[in-house]
Amino acid sequence: MSIEPPSHLVIVCCHAIWLGGPAQGFAEEEWLITDFQAGETPTFIEHIKAGLRVLRDDTTAVLLFSGGPTRRETQISEACSYANLAAANSYFAILPAEAEGEGGAAASSRIASEERALDSYSNVLFSILHFWSLYGTWPAKLTIVSHAFKRERLVDCHCQAIRFPLHRVSFVGIDPQGMADGSNKAAIPGVAAAVRHWKRDPHGKGHALSSKRTWRNPWGISQTLFPTHQDRSRSGVRSHMHDEHGHEYLIDGVPQPWSDE
């Protein structure tokens, strides 16, 4: 009997790197974070838990942690570190341990890492492409897990830009305390500015957005959409090479294989 491929892609957008340690992620000093992320590591753990819950509740789902190796201090990717943290905490008992030989093992085997994304746009696009590379099909449904304040950027900007049908997208948003209670007023203008940038430049080709990816790419991770021309051709994805540095982008305004059109 053939096994049906999964149809539901759950993306946990990663924001930092857990280096490992005896506190299993619950001590901030075990993380590589930027100064403005101080106090946010509990939120990153909540994102992991949220993704695991969606995975547990849908046997057609796979969970991809998405994020590249963004720090010079280590070649560990954000995605791999999140996956390591989830495993180190026995999946927070969200994936039932009593089903070790059956449900639990089956659920954890539906977890993988997308290790090239350098921004929120590529969290979405690279995860969809990685899903295809694993299963040879496109997801029928997306669930994106991230900060609640990034919903407009991730869904309305990115999913719309790549022409993934919005009626097939769900979003789970969990904010750090300062954003959740409104006390981090300094961050609010940055949220609006990011949305404006992505609305002006939906695929992040311009300097304002592409330079951030360059800064977050100390290890020179390839940003082409496909490893080979054969894969690109087989996928049916409509893309173009933007410059001689290997930057590849979707062709704007045309349907893609995952679109309804």
Short mmCIF file of C-alpha atoms in Angstrom, two decimals:
data_model
loop_
_atom_site.label_atom_id
_atom_site.label_comp_id
_atom_site.label_asym_id
_atom_site.label_seq_id
_atom_site.Cartn_x
_atom_site.Cartn_y
_atom_site.Cartn_z
CA MET A 1 0.00 0.00 0.00
CA SER A 2 1.47 3.35 -1.00
CA ILE A 3 1.86 6.03 1.66
CA GLU A 4 0.38 9.41 0.82
CA PRO A 5 2.88 12.28 1.05
CA PRO A 6 2.15 14.99 3.59
CA SER A 7 0.09 17.96 2.45
CA HIS A 8 0.38 20.42 5.36
CA LEU A 9 3.63 22.34 5.87
CA VAL A 10 4.17 23.84 9.30
CA ILE A 11 6.94 26.46 9.31
CA VAL A 12 8.51 27.63 12.55
CA CYS A 13 10.46 30.79 11.75
CA CYS A 14 13.67 30.75 13.77
CA HIS A 15 15.18 33.89 15.25
CA ALA A 16 18.33 32.87 17.14
CA ILE A 17 20.71 29.97 17.81
CA TRP A 18 20.64 27.69 20.84
CA LEU A 19 24.16 26.45 21.49
CA GLY A 20 23.16 23.67 23.86
CA GLY A 21 23.62 23.44 27.60
CA PRO A 22 22.31 21.94 30.84
CA ALA A 23 19.35 24.33 31.05
CA GLN A 24 18.07 22.90 27.76
CA GLY A 25 17.35 26.35 26.38
CA PHE A 26 15.75 27.87 29.46
CA ALA A 27 18.81 29.99 30.29
CA GLU A 28 19.44 32.94 28.02
CA GLU A 29 23.22 32.52 28.21
CA GLU A 30 22.88 29.29 26.20
CA TRP A 31 21.66 31.31 23.21
CA LEU A 32 23.35 33.48 20.59
CA ILE A 33 21.04 36.49 20.40
CA THR A 34 21.33 40.12 19.41
CA ASP A 35 21.05 42.85 22.05
CA PHE A 36 17.48 43.74 21.14
CA GLN A 37 16.42 40.10 21.66
CA ALA A 38 17.26 40.11 25.37
CA GLY A 39 14.43 38.45 27.26
CA GLU A 40 12.93 36.86 24.13
CA THR A 41 14.30 33.32 24.37
CA PRO A 42 11.21 32.02 26.24
CA THR A 43 9.18 33.20 23.23
CA PHE A 44 11.39 31.19 20.88
CA ILE A 45 10.64 28.10 22.96
CA GLU A 46 6.92 28.88 22.77
CA HIS A 47 7.22 29.02 18.98
CA ILE A 48 8.74 25.52 19.02
CA LYS A 49 5.93 24.24 21.23
CA ALA A 50 3.29 25.81 18.99
CA GLY A 51 4.73 24.10 15.92
CA LEU A 52 4.83 20.76 17.73
CA ARG A 53 1.16 21.10 18.71
CA VAL A 54 0.10 21.68 15.11
CA LEU A 55 2.20 18.68 14.05
CA ARG A 56 0.68 16.48 16.75
CA ASP A 57 -2.87 17.39 15.78
CA ASP A 58 -2.53 16.72 12.03
CA THR A 59 -1.10 13.46 10.71
CA THR A 60 -0.81 15.03 7.24
CA ALA A 61 1.57 17.70 8.55
CA VAL A 62 5.34 18.03 8.55
CA LEU A 63 7.19 20.57 10.65
CA LEU A 64 10.14 22.50 9.27
CA PHE A 65 12.26 24.69 11.50
CA SER A 66 13.56 27.41 9.17
CA GLY A 67 16.71 29.48 9.56
CA GLY A 68 20.30 29.45 8.39
CA PRO A 69 23.68 29.71 10.17
CA THR A 70 23.49 33.44 10.77
CA ARG A 71 26.34 33.93 13.27
CA ARG A 72 30.11 33.94 12.84
CA GLU A 73 30.55 32.28 16.23
CA THR A 74 29.16 28.94 15.06
CA GLN A 75 28.14 27.09 11.91
CA ILE A 76 25.07 25.69 13.67
CA SER A 77 21.96 26.90 11.87
CA GLU A 78 19.06 28.49 13.66
CA ALA A 79 16.84 25.67 12.39
CA CYS A 80 19.11 22.86 13.58
CA SER A 81 19.43 24.50 16.99
CA TYR A 82 15.64 24.67 17.40
CA ALA A 83 15.33 21.02 16.37
CA ASN A 84 18.07 20.11 18.85
CA LEU A 85 16.28 22.03 21.61
CA ALA A 86 12.98 20.29 20.90
CA ALA A 87 14.65 16.87 21.01
CA ALA A 88 16.64 17.74 24.16
CA ASN A 89 13.37 18.56 25.90
CA SER A 90 11.70 15.34 24.69
CA TYR A 91 9.39 17.50 22.56
CA PHE A 92 7.99 19.01 25.78
CA ALA A 93 5.72 15.94 26.11
CA ILE A 94 3.65 17.39 23.28
CA LEU A 95 4.52 14.41 21.10
CA PRO A 96 3.40 11.53 23.33
CA ALA A 97 6.33 9.60 24.78
CA GLU A 98 4.18 6.54 25.44
CA ALA A 99 3.89 6.04 21.68
CA GLU A 100 7.66 5.63 21.30
CA GLY A 101 7.38 2.79 18.83
CA GLU A 102 4.41 4.24 17.01
CA GLY A 103 2.83 7.70 17.28
CA GLY A 104 5.66 9.49 19.04
CA ALA A 105 8.33 8.19 16.72
CA ALA A 106 6.13 8.80 13.70
CA ALA A 107 5.52 12.39 14.77
CA SER A 108 9.17 13.21 15.44
CA SER A 109 10.12 11.68 12.09
CA ARG A 110 7.95 14.38 10.48
CA ILE A 111 10.31 17.09 11.75
CA ALA A 112 13.08 18.48 9.54
CA SER A 113 15.21 21.61 9.18
CA GLU A 114 15.40 24.17 6.40
CA GLU A 115 18.90 25.62 6.93
CA ARG A 116 19.34 28.37 4.32
CA ALA A 117 16.78 31.07 5.12
CA LEU A 118 18.21 34.46 6.08
CA ASP A 119 15.01 36.49 6.42
CA SER A 120 11.28 36.06 6.85
CA TYR A 121 10.62 35.92 3.09
CA SER A 122 13.04 33.02 2.64
CA ASN A 123 11.63 31.32 5.75
CA VAL A 124 8.45 30.90 3.71
CA LEU A 125 9.81 30.34 0.21
CA PHE A 126 12.77 28.11 1.09
CA SER A 127 10.56 25.98 3.35
CA ILE A 128 8.10 25.40 0.50
CA LEU A 129 10.98 24.47 -1.81
CA HIS A 130 12.50 22.17 0.81
CA PHE A 131 9.12 20.46 1.24
CA TRP A 132 9.13 19.77 -2.51
CA SER A 133 12.70 18.45 -2.39
CA LEU A 134 11.71 16.02 0.36
CA TYR A 135 8.35 14.82 -0.96
CA GLY A 136 8.17 15.69 -4.65
CA THR A 137 4.93 17.59 -4.20
CA TRP A 138 3.82 21.04 -3.10
CA PRO A 139 2.04 21.71 0.21
CA ALA A 140 -1.69 22.21 0.01
CA LYS A 141 -1.70 24.14 3.27
CA LEU A 142 0.73 26.29 5.24
CA THR A 143 0.82 27.07 8.93
CA ILE A 144 3.39 29.71 9.84
CA VAL A 145 4.57 30.15 13.43
CA SER A 146 6.34 33.37 14.37
CA HIS A 147 5.92 36.60 16.30
CA ALA A 148 2.35 37.87 16.15
CA PHE A 149 3.57 41.30 15.07
CA LYS A 150 5.03 39.72 11.91
CA ARG A 151 1.72 38.40 10.64
CA GLU A 152 1.20 41.15 8.05
CA ARG A 153 4.74 40.73 6.76
CA LEU A 154 4.67 36.93 6.57
CA VAL A 155 1.15 36.39 5.28
CA ASP A 156 0.02 39.53 3.48
CA CYS A 157 3.44 40.41 2.06
CA HIS A 158 5.41 37.19 1.58
CA CYS A 159 2.69 34.62 0.85
CA GLN A 160 1.03 37.06 -1.49
CA ALA A 161 4.34 37.88 -3.23
CA ILE A 162 5.08 34.22 -3.97
CA ARG A 163 1.43 33.68 -4.92
CA PHE A 164 0.64 31.08 -2.30
CA PRO A 165 -3.16 31.26 -1.88
CA LEU A 166 -3.94 33.11 1.34
CA HIS A 167 -7.03 31.02 2.03
CA ARG A 168 -4.68 28.06 2.49
CA VAL A 169 -2.49 29.84 5.04
CA SER A 170 -2.89 29.73 8.82
CA PHE A 171 -0.81 31.78 11.22
CA VAL A 172 0.15 31.21 14.85
CA GLY A 173 1.57 34.35 16.41
CA ILE A 174 3.25 34.53 19.81
CA ASP A 175 4.90 37.81 20.77
CA PRO A 176 7.66 38.57 23.27
CA GLN A 177 6.33 40.20 26.42
CA GLY A 178 7.25 43.75 25.42
CA MET A 179 5.32 43.47 22.18
CA ALA A 180 2.42 41.55 23.69
CA ASP A 181 1.75 44.17 26.37
CA GLY A 182 2.70 47.17 24.25
CA SER A 183 5.53 48.27 26.54
CA ASN A 184 8.21 48.00 23.84
CA LYS A 185 7.14 51.18 22.08
CA ALA A 186 10.56 51.65 20.50
CA ALA A 187 10.03 48.56 18.33
CA ILE A 188 6.70 49.61 16.83
CA PRO A 189 8.10 51.98 14.16
CA GLY A 190 10.46 49.21 13.00
CA VAL A 191 7.57 46.81 12.49
CA ALA A 192 5.75 49.28 10.24
CA ALA A 193 8.96 50.16 8.39
CA ALA A 194 9.66 46.50 7.61
CA VAL A 195 6.20 46.06 6.11
CA ARG A 196 6.69 49.19 3.98
CA HIS A 197 10.02 47.85 2.68
CA TRP A 198 8.49 44.50 1.71
CA LYS A 199 5.49 46.11 0.05
CA ARG A 200 7.81 48.22 -2.09
CA ASP A 201 10.17 45.31 -2.82
CA PRO A 202 8.10 42.09 -2.53
CA HIS A 203 10.96 39.68 -3.29
CA GLY A 204 13.68 41.54 -1.43
CA LYS A 205 15.87 42.32 -4.43
CA GLY A 206 16.83 45.87 -3.48
CA HIS A 207 19.75 46.93 -1.32
CA ALA A 208 17.71 47.71 1.80
CA LEU A 209 16.56 44.10 2.15
CA SER A 210 19.25 42.14 0.33
CA SER A 211 22.01 43.77 2.39
CA LYS A 212 20.45 42.35 5.55
CA ARG A 213 20.70 38.86 4.10
CA THR A 214 24.34 39.48 3.20
CA TRP A 215 25.05 40.58 6.77
CA ARG A 216 23.31 37.47 8.11
CA ASN A 217 25.29 35.15 5.84
CA PRO A 218 28.81 34.91 7.33
CA TRP A 219 29.26 31.37 5.96
CA GLY A 220 28.30 32.15 2.38
CA ILE A 221 25.23 29.89 2.23
CA SER A 222 23.87 29.68 -1.32
CA GLN A 223 20.73 31.69 -1.94
CA THR A 224 19.81 30.11 -5.27
CA LEU A 225 16.41 28.50 -5.18
CA PHE A 226 17.62 25.12 -6.51
CA PRO A 227 20.93 23.24 -6.31
CA THR A 228 20.82 22.19 -9.97
CA HIS A 229 19.28 23.32 -13.24
CA GLN A 230 17.61 19.91 -13.49
CA ASP A 231 15.79 20.47 -10.20
CA ARG A 232 14.76 23.94 -11.29
CA SER A 233 13.36 22.67 -14.57
CA ARG A 234 11.60 19.70 -12.96
CA SER A 235 9.97 21.87 -10.30
CA GLY A 236 8.08 24.11 -12.70
CA VAL A 237 8.98 27.14 -10.59
CA ARG A 238 9.30 30.33 -12.62
CA SER A 239 12.44 32.15 -11.54
CA HIS A 240 15.36 34.13 -12.90
CA MET A 241 18.98 34.77 -11.94
CA HIS A 242 19.21 38.35 -10.75
CA ASP A 243 22.97 38.88 -10.95
CA GLU A 244 26.34 37.18 -11.29
CA HIS A 245 26.46 36.42 -7.56
CA GLY A 246 23.93 33.60 -7.81
CA HIS A 247 20.95 35.49 -6.43
CA GLU A 248 17.82 33.84 -7.80
CA TYR A 249 14.31 35.22 -7.47
CA LEU A 250 10.79 34.25 -8.44
CA ILE A 251 9.43 36.01 -11.49
CA ASP A 252 6.99 38.54 -10.12
CA GLY A 253 3.31 38.45 -10.98
CA VAL A 254 3.13 34.97 -12.52
CA PRO A 255 1.53 31.79 -11.13
CA GLN A 256 3.75 29.22 -9.43
CA PRO A 257 3.22 25.44 -9.11
CA TRP A 258 1.67 25.89 -5.64
CA SER A 259 -0.78 28.57 -6.84
CA ASP A 260 -4.48 27.96 -7.48
CA GLU A 261 -4.15 29.55 -10.93
#
